Amino acid sequence: MRRLPFDQRRAEIISAAVRVIARDGLSAASVRAIVAEADMPLGALHYVFESRDELLRELIVEVANRERVAVLSTLEDLPAAGVQEMIRQALGTYLRLLEEDPEQELAVLELSLHGARHDRELVAEQWAIYHEVTAEALQAGARLAGVAWTRPVDEIAKSLISVLDGLTLTWLTTRDSESARRHIELLAGAFAALTEPADNQP
């Protein structure tokens, strides 16, 4: 058994789970299959996670946090940009993550479909995490751009998650990044239209 620090072992198991789910589907992602993919003994998973279900939830959190960090970093690097440009750049960052690691998004989509059929608690947790991350990015972008949203942030977050789902599924099907970038241009304009200068707020 390789002697790995706890955090490294955790990261390797999550990455192995992503690969197995993306390649073979969630039904094939048994504990035995995941630890084999990670080149670890059978008991290694339970050293880090109490159960397979805990692993799946941590996988969702891990993916959402990676995307949150990348998008917020993009926004913070654009302090002088207008809100439309900030939205365009943030969505462009999401697309680059998708291009770099399509397996990751295939895995979380597989989890969504499984949850919709068989595990409402899991899918509810998944969407709550996405909603929290998206709302945080929307609030940060508005603050940095000096604007305010004209609709409730929760409502806009739900709309943005819906369109990103469409963008993700279309790209995974076609791998047409140029078309995705054109779609992002439209989305940036549409969501920027839902803002006004922060000075207009009472």
PDB file of C-alpha atoms in Angstrom:
ATOM      1  CA  MET A   1       0.000   0.000   0.000  1.00  0.00           C
ATOM      2  CA  ARG A   2       1.433   3.347  -1.017  1.00  0.00           C
ATOM      3  CA  ARG A   3       1.964   5.674   1.933  1.00  0.00           C
ATOM      4  CA  LEU A   4       0.205   8.875   0.903  1.00  0.00           C
ATOM      5  CA  PRO A   5      -0.756  11.958   2.901  1.00  0.00           C
ATOM      6  CA  PHE A   6      -4.468  12.042   3.695  1.00  0.00           C
ATOM      7  CA  ASP A   7      -5.221  14.966   1.332  1.00  0.00           C
ATOM      8  CA  GLN A   8      -3.362  13.346  -1.567  1.00  0.00           C
ATOM      9  CA  ARG A   9      -5.142  10.031  -1.022  1.00  0.00           C
ATOM     10  CA  ARG A  10      -8.479  11.854  -0.933  1.00  0.00           C
ATOM     11  CA  ALA A  11      -7.701  13.766  -4.141  1.00  0.00           C
ATOM     12  CA  GLU A  12      -6.589  10.603  -5.968  1.00  0.00           C
ATOM     13  CA  ILE A  13      -9.729   8.708  -4.978  1.00  0.00           C
ATOM     14  CA  ILE A  14     -11.969  11.569  -6.116  1.00  0.00           C
ATOM     15  CA  SER A  15     -10.103  11.780  -9.430  1.00  0.00           C
ATOM     16  CA  ALA A  16     -10.414   8.021  -9.883  1.00  0.00           C
ATOM     17  CA  ALA A  17     -14.156   8.210  -9.191  1.00  0.00           C
ATOM     18  CA  VAL A  18     -14.515  10.946 -11.822  1.00  0.00           C
ATOM     19  CA  ARG A  19     -12.734   8.797 -14.408  1.00  0.00           C
ATOM     20  CA  VAL A  20     -14.770   5.675 -13.674  1.00  0.00           C
ATOM     21  CA  ILE A  21     -18.115   7.499 -13.688  1.00  0.00           C
ATOM     22  CA  ALA A  22     -17.305   9.447 -16.868  1.00  0.00           C
ATOM     23  CA  ARG A  23     -16.073   6.343 -18.684  1.00  0.00           C
ATOM     24  CA  ASP A  24     -18.405   3.614 -17.453  1.00  0.00           C
ATOM     25  CA  GLY A  25     -21.350   5.321 -15.750  1.00  0.00           C
ATOM     26  CA  LEU A  26     -22.323   5.579 -12.113  1.00  0.00           C
ATOM     27  CA  SER A  27     -23.651   2.024 -11.943  1.00  0.00           C
ATOM     28  CA  ALA A  28     -20.122   0.759 -12.627  1.00  0.00           C
ATOM     29  CA  ALA A  29     -18.528   2.995  -9.995  1.00  0.00           C
ATOM     30  CA  SER A  30     -18.358   0.479  -7.174  1.00  0.00           C
ATOM     31  CA  VAL A  31     -15.903   0.930  -4.335  1.00  0.00           C
ATOM     32  CA  ARG A  32     -13.820  -1.899  -5.831  1.00  0.00           C
ATOM     33  CA  ALA A  33     -13.745  -0.241  -9.289  1.00  0.00           C
ATOM     34  CA  ILE A  34     -12.809   3.169  -7.877  1.00  0.00           C
ATOM     35  CA  VAL A  35      -9.926   1.952  -5.722  1.00  0.00           C
ATOM     36  CA  ALA A  36      -8.669  -0.210  -8.602  1.00  0.00           C
ATOM     37  CA  GLU A  37      -8.670   2.883 -10.823  1.00  0.00           C
ATOM     38  CA  ALA A  38      -6.749   4.733  -8.118  1.00  0.00           C
ATOM     39  CA  ASP A  39      -4.280   1.802  -7.814  1.00  0.00           C
ATOM     40  CA  MET A  40      -5.083   1.399  -4.126  1.00  0.00           C
ATOM     41  CA  PRO A  41      -6.192  -1.548  -1.975  1.00  0.00           C
ATOM     42  CA  LEU A  42      -9.878  -2.101  -1.302  1.00  0.00           C
ATOM     43  CA  GLY A  43      -9.835  -0.621   2.193  1.00  0.00           C
ATOM     44  CA  ALA A  44      -8.236   2.647   1.092  1.00  0.00           C
ATOM     45  CA  LEU A  45     -11.527   4.367   0.282  1.00  0.00           C
ATOM     46  CA  HIS A  46     -12.934   3.773   3.754  1.00  0.00           C
ATOM     47  CA  TYR A  47      -9.776   5.239   5.240  1.00  0.00           C
ATOM     48  CA  VAL A  48     -10.805   8.581   3.703  1.00  0.00           C
ATOM     49  CA  PHE A  49     -14.588   8.365   3.256  1.00  0.00           C
ATOM     50  CA  GLU A  50     -17.187   6.716   5.449  1.00  0.00           C
ATOM     51  CA  SER A  51     -19.081   5.424   2.405  1.00  0.00           C
ATOM     52  CA  ARG A  52     -19.401   5.588  -1.355  1.00  0.00           C
ATOM     53  CA  ASP A  53     -22.259   8.070  -0.902  1.00  0.00           C
ATOM     54  CA  GLU A  54     -19.982  10.401   1.053  1.00  0.00           C
ATOM     55  CA  LEU A  55     -17.407  10.122  -1.731  1.00  0.00           C
ATOM     56  CA  LEU A  56     -20.006  11.102  -4.342  1.00  0.00           C
ATOM     57  CA  ARG A  57     -21.072  14.142  -2.324  1.00  0.00           C
ATOM     58  CA  GLU A  58     -17.454  15.186  -1.838  1.00  0.00           C
ATOM     59  CA  LEU A  59     -16.865  14.794  -5.573  1.00  0.00           C
ATOM     60  CA  ILE A  60     -19.668  17.291  -6.262  1.00  0.00           C
ATOM     61  CA  VAL A  61     -18.280  19.744  -3.701  1.00  0.00           C
ATOM     62  CA  GLU A  62     -14.761  19.381  -5.099  1.00  0.00           C
ATOM     63  CA  VAL A  63     -15.832  20.091  -8.694  1.00  0.00           C
ATOM     64  CA  ALA A  64     -17.991  23.057  -7.674  1.00  0.00           C
ATOM     65  CA  ASN A  65     -15.179  24.543  -5.602  1.00  0.00           C
ATOM     66  CA  ARG A  66     -12.670  24.214  -8.434  1.00  0.00           C
ATOM     67  CA  GLU A  67     -15.029  26.124 -10.703  1.00  0.00           C
ATOM     68  CA  ARG A  68     -15.782  28.714  -8.009  1.00  0.00           C
ATOM     69  CA  VAL A  69     -12.097  29.438  -7.393  1.00  0.00           C
ATOM     70  CA  ALA A  70     -11.338  29.710 -11.120  1.00  0.00           C
ATOM     71  CA  VAL A  71     -14.257  32.050 -11.849  1.00  0.00           C
ATOM     72  CA  LEU A  72     -13.678  34.298  -8.825  1.00  0.00           C
ATOM     73  CA  SER A  73      -9.986  34.544  -9.715  1.00  0.00           C
ATOM     74  CA  THR A  74     -10.960  35.621 -13.236  1.00  0.00           C
ATOM     75  CA  LEU A  75     -13.287  38.306 -11.888  1.00  0.00           C
ATOM     76  CA  GLU A  76     -10.706  39.659  -9.476  1.00  0.00           C
ATOM     77  CA  ASP A  77      -8.204  40.021 -12.327  1.00  0.00           C
ATOM     78  CA  LEU A  78     -10.621  42.332 -14.198  1.00  0.00           C
ATOM     79  CA  PRO A  79     -11.232  45.242 -11.812  1.00  0.00           C
ATOM     80  CA  ALA A  80     -11.532  47.817 -14.589  1.00  0.00           C
ATOM     81  CA  ALA A  81     -13.727  45.770 -16.936  1.00  0.00           C
ATOM     82  CA  GLY A  82     -17.381  46.504 -17.533  1.00  0.00           C
ATOM     83  CA  VAL A  83     -19.977  44.055 -16.330  1.00  0.00           C
ATOM     84  CA  GLN A  84     -20.567  42.518 -19.770  1.00  0.00           C
ATOM     85  CA  GLU A  85     -16.866  41.830 -20.220  1.00  0.00           C
ATOM     86  CA  MET A  86     -16.628  40.372 -16.730  1.00  0.00           C
ATOM     87  CA  ILE A  87     -19.488  37.983 -17.460  1.00  0.00           C
ATOM     88  CA  ARG A  88     -17.943  37.036 -20.803  1.00  0.00           C
ATOM     89  CA  GLN A  89     -14.571  36.322 -19.198  1.00  0.00           C
ATOM     90  CA  ALA A  90     -16.088  34.345 -16.320  1.00  0.00           C
ATOM     91  CA  LEU A  91     -18.110  32.177 -18.711  1.00  0.00           C
ATOM     92  CA  GLY A  92     -15.012  31.800 -20.868  1.00  0.00           C
ATOM     93  CA  THR A  93     -13.168  30.468 -17.829  1.00  0.00           C
ATOM     94  CA  TYR A  94     -15.918  27.903 -17.303  1.00  0.00           C
ATOM     95  CA  LEU A  95     -15.631  26.842 -20.951  1.00  0.00           C
ATOM     96  CA  ARG A  96     -11.863  26.423 -20.629  1.00  0.00           C
ATOM     97  CA  LEU A  97     -12.354  24.187 -17.595  1.00  0.00           C
ATOM     98  CA  LEU A  98     -14.830  22.141 -19.609  1.00  0.00           C
ATOM     99  CA  GLU A  99     -12.396  21.865 -22.530  1.00  0.00           C
ATOM    100  CA  GLU A 100      -9.519  20.865 -20.242  1.00  0.00           C
ATOM    101  CA  ASP A 101     -11.424  18.217 -18.277  1.00  0.00           C
ATOM    102  CA  PRO A 102     -14.609  17.034 -19.985  1.00  0.00           C
ATOM    103  CA  GLU A 103     -14.569  13.847 -17.877  1.00  0.00           C
ATOM    104  CA  GLN A 104     -15.272  15.947 -14.799  1.00  0.00           C
ATOM    105  CA  GLU A 105     -18.479  17.388 -16.256  1.00  0.00           C
ATOM    106  CA  LEU A 106     -19.558  14.028 -17.654  1.00  0.00           C
ATOM    107  CA  ALA A 107     -19.240  12.618 -14.149  1.00  0.00           C
ATOM    108  CA  VAL A 108     -21.318  15.341 -12.484  1.00  0.00           C
ATOM    109  CA  LEU A 109     -23.974  15.089 -15.203  1.00  0.00           C
ATOM    110  CA  GLU A 110     -24.110  11.354 -14.581  1.00  0.00           C
ATOM    111  CA  LEU A 111     -24.603  12.064 -10.875  1.00  0.00           C
ATOM    112  CA  SER A 112     -27.410  14.513 -11.686  1.00  0.00           C
ATOM    113  CA  LEU A 113     -29.272  11.983 -13.810  1.00  0.00           C
ATOM    114  CA  HIS A 114     -28.790   9.240 -11.229  1.00  0.00           C
ATOM    115  CA  GLY A 115     -30.022  11.539  -8.485  1.00  0.00           C
ATOM    116  CA  ALA A 116     -33.075  12.590 -10.468  1.00  0.00           C
ATOM    117  CA  ARG A 117     -34.032   8.928 -10.820  1.00  0.00           C
ATOM    118  CA  HIS A 118     -32.903   7.337  -7.588  1.00  0.00           C
ATOM    119  CA  ASP A 119     -31.537   9.783  -5.005  1.00  0.00           C
ATOM    120  CA  ARG A 120     -33.432  13.028  -4.585  1.00  0.00           C
ATOM    121  CA  GLU A 121     -31.344  13.981  -1.568  1.00  0.00           C
ATOM    122  CA  LEU A 122     -28.116  13.741  -3.541  1.00  0.00           C
ATOM    123  CA  VAL A 123     -29.390  15.804  -6.462  1.00  0.00           C
ATOM    124  CA  ALA A 124     -30.892  18.401  -4.102  1.00  0.00           C
ATOM    125  CA  GLU A 125     -27.497  18.783  -2.403  1.00  0.00           C
ATOM    126  CA  GLN A 126     -25.812  19.018  -5.800  1.00  0.00           C
ATOM    127  CA  TRP A 127     -28.036  21.848  -6.988  1.00  0.00           C
ATOM    128  CA  ALA A 128     -27.807  23.674  -3.656  1.00  0.00           C
ATOM    129  CA  ILE A 129     -24.008  23.687  -4.025  1.00  0.00           C
ATOM    130  CA  TYR A 130     -24.218  24.949  -7.620  1.00  0.00           C
ATOM    131  CA  HIS A 131     -26.690  27.633  -6.590  1.00  0.00           C
ATOM    132  CA  GLU A 132     -24.479  28.839  -3.739  1.00  0.00           C
ATOM    133  CA  VAL A 133     -21.379  28.982  -5.949  1.00  0.00           C
ATOM    134  CA  THR A 134     -23.192  30.767  -8.795  1.00  0.00           C
ATOM    135  CA  ALA A 135     -24.839  33.326  -6.505  1.00  0.00           C
ATOM    136  CA  GLU A 136     -21.469  34.061  -4.908  1.00  0.00           C
ATOM    137  CA  ALA A 137     -19.910  34.678  -8.341  1.00  0.00           C
ATOM    138  CA  LEU A 138     -22.795  36.939  -9.404  1.00  0.00           C
ATOM    139  CA  GLN A 139     -22.518  39.013  -6.242  1.00  0.00           C
ATOM    140  CA  ALA A 140     -18.737  39.295  -6.555  1.00  0.00           C
ATOM    141  CA  GLY A 141     -18.950  40.302 -10.218  1.00  0.00           C
ATOM    142  CA  ALA A 142     -21.555  42.984  -9.512  1.00  0.00           C
ATOM    143  CA  ARG A 143     -19.513  44.399  -6.651  1.00  0.00           C
ATOM    144  CA  LEU A 144     -16.321  44.540  -8.709  1.00  0.00           C
ATOM    145  CA  ALA A 145     -18.111  46.093 -11.700  1.00  0.00           C
ATOM    146  CA  GLY A 146     -19.922  48.673  -9.564  1.00  0.00           C
ATOM    147  CA  VAL A 147     -23.387  47.493 -10.595  1.00  0.00           C
ATOM    148  CA  ALA A 148     -26.442  45.966  -8.947  1.00  0.00           C
ATOM    149  CA  TRP A 149     -28.686  43.217 -10.241  1.00  0.00           C
ATOM    150  CA  THR A 150     -32.199  44.362 -11.125  1.00  0.00           C
ATOM    151  CA  ARG A 151     -33.657  40.962 -10.282  1.00  0.00           C
ATOM    152  CA  PRO A 152     -33.066  38.860  -7.163  1.00  0.00           C
ATOM    153  CA  VAL A 153     -29.654  37.183  -7.272  1.00  0.00           C
ATOM    154  CA  ASP A 154     -31.207  33.808  -6.427  1.00  0.00           C
ATOM    155  CA  GLU A 155     -33.428  34.064  -9.505  1.00  0.00           C
ATOM    156  CA  ILE A 156     -30.560  35.069 -11.784  1.00  0.00           C
ATOM    157  CA  ALA A 157     -28.391  32.259 -10.380  1.00  0.00           C
ATOM    158  CA  LYS A 158     -31.041  29.694 -11.271  1.00  0.00           C
ATOM    159  CA  SER A 159     -31.273  31.076 -14.815  1.00  0.00           C
ATOM    160  CA  LEU A 160     -27.499  31.060 -15.229  1.00  0.00           C
ATOM    161  CA  ILE A 161     -27.231  27.470 -14.015  1.00  0.00           C
ATOM    162  CA  SER A 162     -29.904  26.460 -16.543  1.00  0.00           C
ATOM    163  CA  VAL A 163     -28.104  28.047 -19.487  1.00  0.00           C
ATOM    164  CA  LEU A 164     -24.756  26.632 -18.369  1.00  0.00           C
ATOM    165  CA  ASP A 165     -26.298  23.173 -18.312  1.00  0.00           C
ATOM    166  CA  GLY A 166     -27.345  23.683 -21.917  1.00  0.00           C
ATOM    167  CA  LEU A 167     -23.921  25.008 -22.882  1.00  0.00           C
ATOM    168  CA  THR A 168     -22.219  22.079 -21.156  1.00  0.00           C
ATOM    169  CA  LEU A 169     -24.372  19.367 -22.695  1.00  0.00           C
ATOM    170  CA  THR A 170     -24.121  20.913 -26.173  1.00  0.00           C
ATOM    171  CA  TRP A 171     -20.332  21.181 -25.950  1.00  0.00           C
ATOM    172  CA  LEU A 172     -19.940  17.633 -24.630  1.00  0.00           C
ATOM    173  CA  THR A 173     -22.024  16.431 -27.578  1.00  0.00           C
ATOM    174  CA  THR A 174     -20.451  18.532 -30.349  1.00  0.00           C
ATOM    175  CA  ARG A 175     -17.050  19.632 -28.934  1.00  0.00           C
ATOM    176  CA  ASP A 176     -17.660  22.857 -30.908  1.00  0.00           C
ATOM    177  CA  SER A 177     -15.846  25.477 -28.827  1.00  0.00           C
ATOM    178  CA  GLU A 178     -16.287  28.243 -31.403  1.00  0.00           C
ATOM    179  CA  SER A 179     -20.054  27.863 -31.265  1.00  0.00           C
ATOM    180  CA  ALA A 180     -19.869  27.839 -27.458  1.00  0.00           C
ATOM    181  CA  ARG A 181     -17.925  31.116 -27.479  1.00  0.00           C
ATOM    182  CA  ARG A 182     -20.543  32.729 -29.717  1.00  0.00           C
ATOM    183  CA  HIS A 183     -23.204  31.550 -27.297  1.00  0.00           C
ATOM    184  CA  ILE A 184     -21.218  33.057 -24.425  1.00  0.00           C
ATOM    185  CA  GLU A 185     -21.205  36.432 -26.207  1.00  0.00           C
ATOM    186  CA  LEU A 186     -25.016  36.325 -26.326  1.00  0.00           C
ATOM    187  CA  LEU A 187     -25.256  35.273 -22.705  1.00  0.00           C
ATOM    188  CA  ALA A 188     -22.905  38.029 -21.548  1.00  0.00           C
ATOM    189  CA  GLY A 189     -25.086  40.665 -23.201  1.00  0.00           C
ATOM    190  CA  ALA A 190     -28.307  39.152 -21.893  1.00  0.00           C
ATOM    191  CA  PHE A 191     -27.165  38.929 -18.282  1.00  0.00           C
ATOM    192  CA  ALA A 192     -25.436  42.329 -18.345  1.00  0.00           C
ATOM    193  CA  ALA A 193     -28.813  43.801 -19.322  1.00  0.00           C
ATOM    194  CA  LEU A 194     -30.081  42.692 -15.912  1.00  0.00           C
ATOM    195  CA  THR A 195     -27.809  45.187 -14.117  1.00  0.00           C
ATOM    196  CA  GLU A 196     -27.833  48.892 -13.400  1.00  0.00           C
ATOM    197  CA  PRO A 197     -25.224  51.207 -11.862  1.00  0.00           C
ATOM    198  CA  ALA A 198     -24.997  50.586  -8.137  1.00  0.00           C
ATOM    199  CA  ASP A 199     -25.519  54.339  -7.531  1.00  0.00           C
ATOM    200  CA  ASN A 200     -29.104  53.927  -8.751  1.00  0.00           C
ATOM    201  CA  GLN A 201     -29.920  51.690  -5.804  1.00  0.00           C
ATOM    202  CA  PRO A 202     -31.896  53.345  -2.995  1.00  0.00           C
TER     203      PRO A 202
END
